[in-house]
CSV table of C-alpha atoms in Angstrom, one decimal:
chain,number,residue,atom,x,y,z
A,1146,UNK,CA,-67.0,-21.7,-15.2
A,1147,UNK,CA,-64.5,-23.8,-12.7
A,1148,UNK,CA,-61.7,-21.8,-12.0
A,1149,UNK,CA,-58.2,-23.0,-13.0
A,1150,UNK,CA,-55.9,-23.5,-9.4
A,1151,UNK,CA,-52.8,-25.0,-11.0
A,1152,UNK,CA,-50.9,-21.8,-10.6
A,1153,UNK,CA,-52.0,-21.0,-7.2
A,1154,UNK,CA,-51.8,-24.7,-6.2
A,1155,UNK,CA,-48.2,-25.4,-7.4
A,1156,UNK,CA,-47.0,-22.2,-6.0
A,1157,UNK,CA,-48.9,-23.1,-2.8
A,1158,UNK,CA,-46.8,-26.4,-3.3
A,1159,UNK,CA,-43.4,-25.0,-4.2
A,1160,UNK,CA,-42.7,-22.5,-1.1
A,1161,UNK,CA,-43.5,-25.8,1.4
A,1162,UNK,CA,-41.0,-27.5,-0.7
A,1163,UNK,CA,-38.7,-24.8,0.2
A,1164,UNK,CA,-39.3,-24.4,3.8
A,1165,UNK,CA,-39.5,-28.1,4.1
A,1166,UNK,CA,-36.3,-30.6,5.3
A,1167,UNK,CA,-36.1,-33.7,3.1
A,1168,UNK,CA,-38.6,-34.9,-0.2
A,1169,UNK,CA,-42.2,-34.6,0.0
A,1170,UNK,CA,-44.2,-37.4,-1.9
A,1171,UNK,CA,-47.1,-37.1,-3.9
A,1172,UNK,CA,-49.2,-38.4,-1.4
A,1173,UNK,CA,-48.6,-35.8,1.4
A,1174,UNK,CA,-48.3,-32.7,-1.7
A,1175,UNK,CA,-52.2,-34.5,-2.4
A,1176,UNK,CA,-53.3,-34.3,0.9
A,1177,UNK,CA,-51.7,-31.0,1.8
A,1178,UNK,CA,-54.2,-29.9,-1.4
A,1179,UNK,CA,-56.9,-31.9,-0.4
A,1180,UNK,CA,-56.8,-34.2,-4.2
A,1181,UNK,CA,-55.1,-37.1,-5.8
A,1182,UNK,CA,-51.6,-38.3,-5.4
A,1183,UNK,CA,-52.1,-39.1,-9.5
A,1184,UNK,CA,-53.3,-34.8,-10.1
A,1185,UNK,CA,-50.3,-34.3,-7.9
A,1186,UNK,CA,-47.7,-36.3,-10.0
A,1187,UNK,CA,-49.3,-34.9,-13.5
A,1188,UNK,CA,-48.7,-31.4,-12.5
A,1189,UNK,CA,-45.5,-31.8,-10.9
A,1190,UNK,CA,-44.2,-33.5,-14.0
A,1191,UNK,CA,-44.7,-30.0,-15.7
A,1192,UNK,CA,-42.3,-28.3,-13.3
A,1193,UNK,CA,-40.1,-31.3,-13.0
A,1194,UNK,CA,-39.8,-30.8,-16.9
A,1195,UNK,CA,-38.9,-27.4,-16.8
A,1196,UNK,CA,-36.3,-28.0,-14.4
A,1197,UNK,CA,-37.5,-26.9,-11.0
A,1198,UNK,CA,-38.0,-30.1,-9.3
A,1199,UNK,CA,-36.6,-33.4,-9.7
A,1200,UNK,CA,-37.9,-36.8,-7.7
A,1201,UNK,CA,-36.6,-39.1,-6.1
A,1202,UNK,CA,-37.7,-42.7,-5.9
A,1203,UNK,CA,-37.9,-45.6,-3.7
A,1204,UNK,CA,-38.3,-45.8,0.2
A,1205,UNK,CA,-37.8,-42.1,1.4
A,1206,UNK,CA,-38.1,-40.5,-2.1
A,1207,UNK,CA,-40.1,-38.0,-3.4
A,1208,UNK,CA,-40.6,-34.4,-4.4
A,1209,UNK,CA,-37.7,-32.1,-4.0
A,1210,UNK,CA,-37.3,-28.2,-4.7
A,1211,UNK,CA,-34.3,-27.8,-7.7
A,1212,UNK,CA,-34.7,-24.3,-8.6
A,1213,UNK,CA,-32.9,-21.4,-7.7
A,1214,UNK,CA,-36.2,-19.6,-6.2
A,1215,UNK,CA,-34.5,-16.0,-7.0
A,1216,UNK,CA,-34.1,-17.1,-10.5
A,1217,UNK,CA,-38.2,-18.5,-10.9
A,1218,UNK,CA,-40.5,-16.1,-11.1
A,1219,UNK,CA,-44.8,-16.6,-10.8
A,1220,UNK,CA,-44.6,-16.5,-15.0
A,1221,UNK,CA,-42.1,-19.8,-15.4
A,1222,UNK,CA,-44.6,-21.6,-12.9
A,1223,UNK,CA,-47.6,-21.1,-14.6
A,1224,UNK,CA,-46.4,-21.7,-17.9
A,1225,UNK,CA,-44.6,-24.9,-16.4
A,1226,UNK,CA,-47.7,-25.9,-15.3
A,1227,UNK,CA,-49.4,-25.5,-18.4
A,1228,UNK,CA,-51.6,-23.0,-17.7
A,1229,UNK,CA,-54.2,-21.4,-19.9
A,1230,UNK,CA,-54.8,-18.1,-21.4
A,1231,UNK,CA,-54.7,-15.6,-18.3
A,1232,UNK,CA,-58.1,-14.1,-19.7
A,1233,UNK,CA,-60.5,-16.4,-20.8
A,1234,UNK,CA,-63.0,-14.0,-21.9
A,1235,UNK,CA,-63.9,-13.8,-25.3
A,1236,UNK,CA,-66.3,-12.7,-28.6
A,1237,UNK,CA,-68.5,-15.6,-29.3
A,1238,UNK,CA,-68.3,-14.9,-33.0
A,1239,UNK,CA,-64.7,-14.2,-33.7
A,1240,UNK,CA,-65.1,-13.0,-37.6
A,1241,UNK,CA,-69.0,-11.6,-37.3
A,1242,UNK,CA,-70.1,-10.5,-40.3
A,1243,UNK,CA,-71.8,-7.6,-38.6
A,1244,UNK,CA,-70.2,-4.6,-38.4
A,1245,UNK,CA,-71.5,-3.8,-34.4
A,1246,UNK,CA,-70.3,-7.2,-33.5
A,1247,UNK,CA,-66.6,-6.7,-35.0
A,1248,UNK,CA,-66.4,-3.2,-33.4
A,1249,UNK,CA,-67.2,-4.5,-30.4
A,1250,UNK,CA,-65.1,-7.7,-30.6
A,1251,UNK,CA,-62.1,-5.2,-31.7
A,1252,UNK,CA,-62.4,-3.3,-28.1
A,1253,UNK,CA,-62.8,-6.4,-26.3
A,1254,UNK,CA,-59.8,-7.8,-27.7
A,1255,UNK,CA,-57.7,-4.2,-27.8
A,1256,UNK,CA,-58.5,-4.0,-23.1
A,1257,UNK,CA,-58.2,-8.1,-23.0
A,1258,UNK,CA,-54.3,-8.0,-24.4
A,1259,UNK,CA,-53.7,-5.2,-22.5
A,1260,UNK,CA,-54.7,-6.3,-19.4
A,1261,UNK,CA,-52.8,-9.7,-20.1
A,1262,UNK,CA,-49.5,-8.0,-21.1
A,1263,UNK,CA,-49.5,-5.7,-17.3
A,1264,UNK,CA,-50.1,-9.6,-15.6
A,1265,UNK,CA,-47.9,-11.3,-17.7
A,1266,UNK,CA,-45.2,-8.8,-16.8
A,1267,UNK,CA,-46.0,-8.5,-13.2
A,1268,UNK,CA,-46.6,-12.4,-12.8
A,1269,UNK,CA,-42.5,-12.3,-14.1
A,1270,UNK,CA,-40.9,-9.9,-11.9
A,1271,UNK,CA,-42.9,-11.9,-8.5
A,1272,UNK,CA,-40.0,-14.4,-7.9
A,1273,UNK,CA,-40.5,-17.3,-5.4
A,1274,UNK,CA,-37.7,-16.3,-3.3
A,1275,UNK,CA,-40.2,-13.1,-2.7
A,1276,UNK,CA,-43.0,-14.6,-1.7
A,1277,UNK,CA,-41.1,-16.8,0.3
A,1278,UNK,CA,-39.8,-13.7,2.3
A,1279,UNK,CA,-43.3,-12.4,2.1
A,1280,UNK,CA,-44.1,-15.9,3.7
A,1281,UNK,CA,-41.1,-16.1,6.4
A,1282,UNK,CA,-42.2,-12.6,7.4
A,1283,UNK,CA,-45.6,-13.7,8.2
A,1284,UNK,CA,-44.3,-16.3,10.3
A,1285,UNK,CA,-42.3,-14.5,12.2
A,1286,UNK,CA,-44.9,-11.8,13.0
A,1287,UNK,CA,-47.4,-14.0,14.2
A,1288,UNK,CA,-45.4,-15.6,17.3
């Protein structure tokens, strides 16, 4: 199973925004990802809905950074972006009718929300500002 990038992608995407003077267009977001300026503008219309970009048309227009980065956190990007079900992993007979099979499915189920409420609650207090920092201190270290 092809793992699902749009989090890591768009987060990838946003912090350039941030560090970077003046709109970015679909075309140089697609290259900088190595895809399609078309995959580029389908995703970004996700977090242009949800208020965290806006673009700009016309000669010298493109992408450009709205949000308050303190105020997004990891969470509000992947669910702008549409993303799926954190955990993917599931019974392949929901409602078995043997008894083995629904005590198992019943474990499963019980560690699988778990595990997706602690990532869910740490994806929301990781706020883009942070990694930003994270990503300015890197910077800086290495010259």
């Amino acid at each position: 199973m092809r793992n699902d990038s749009r989090l890591s992608r768009m987060l990838h995407v946003l912090l350039h925004m941030a560090r970077h003077e003046g709109p970015m267009t679909s075309d140089e977001i697609a290259r900088m990802l190595g895809t399609n300026a078309v995959v580029v503008r389908r995703t970004m219309a996700g977090l242009r809905d949800s208020g965290y970009v806006r673009s700009e048309k016309g000669h010298g227009g493109g992408w450009v950074i709205e949000a308050d980065l303190e105020a997004v956190s990891l969470l509000d990007v992947h669910r702008a972006v549409g993303g799926p079900r954190l955990f993917m992993i599931g019974s392949e007979h929901p409602n078995a009718n043997c008894a083995v099979e629904r005590v198992v499915n019943e474990a499963l189920e019980s560690a699988l929300n778990e595990a997706e409420a602690m990532l869910v609650a740490r994806l929301g207090k990781v706020s883009l500002a942070e990694l930003a920092r994270r990503f300015d201190q890197r910077c800086r270290s290495t010259f």
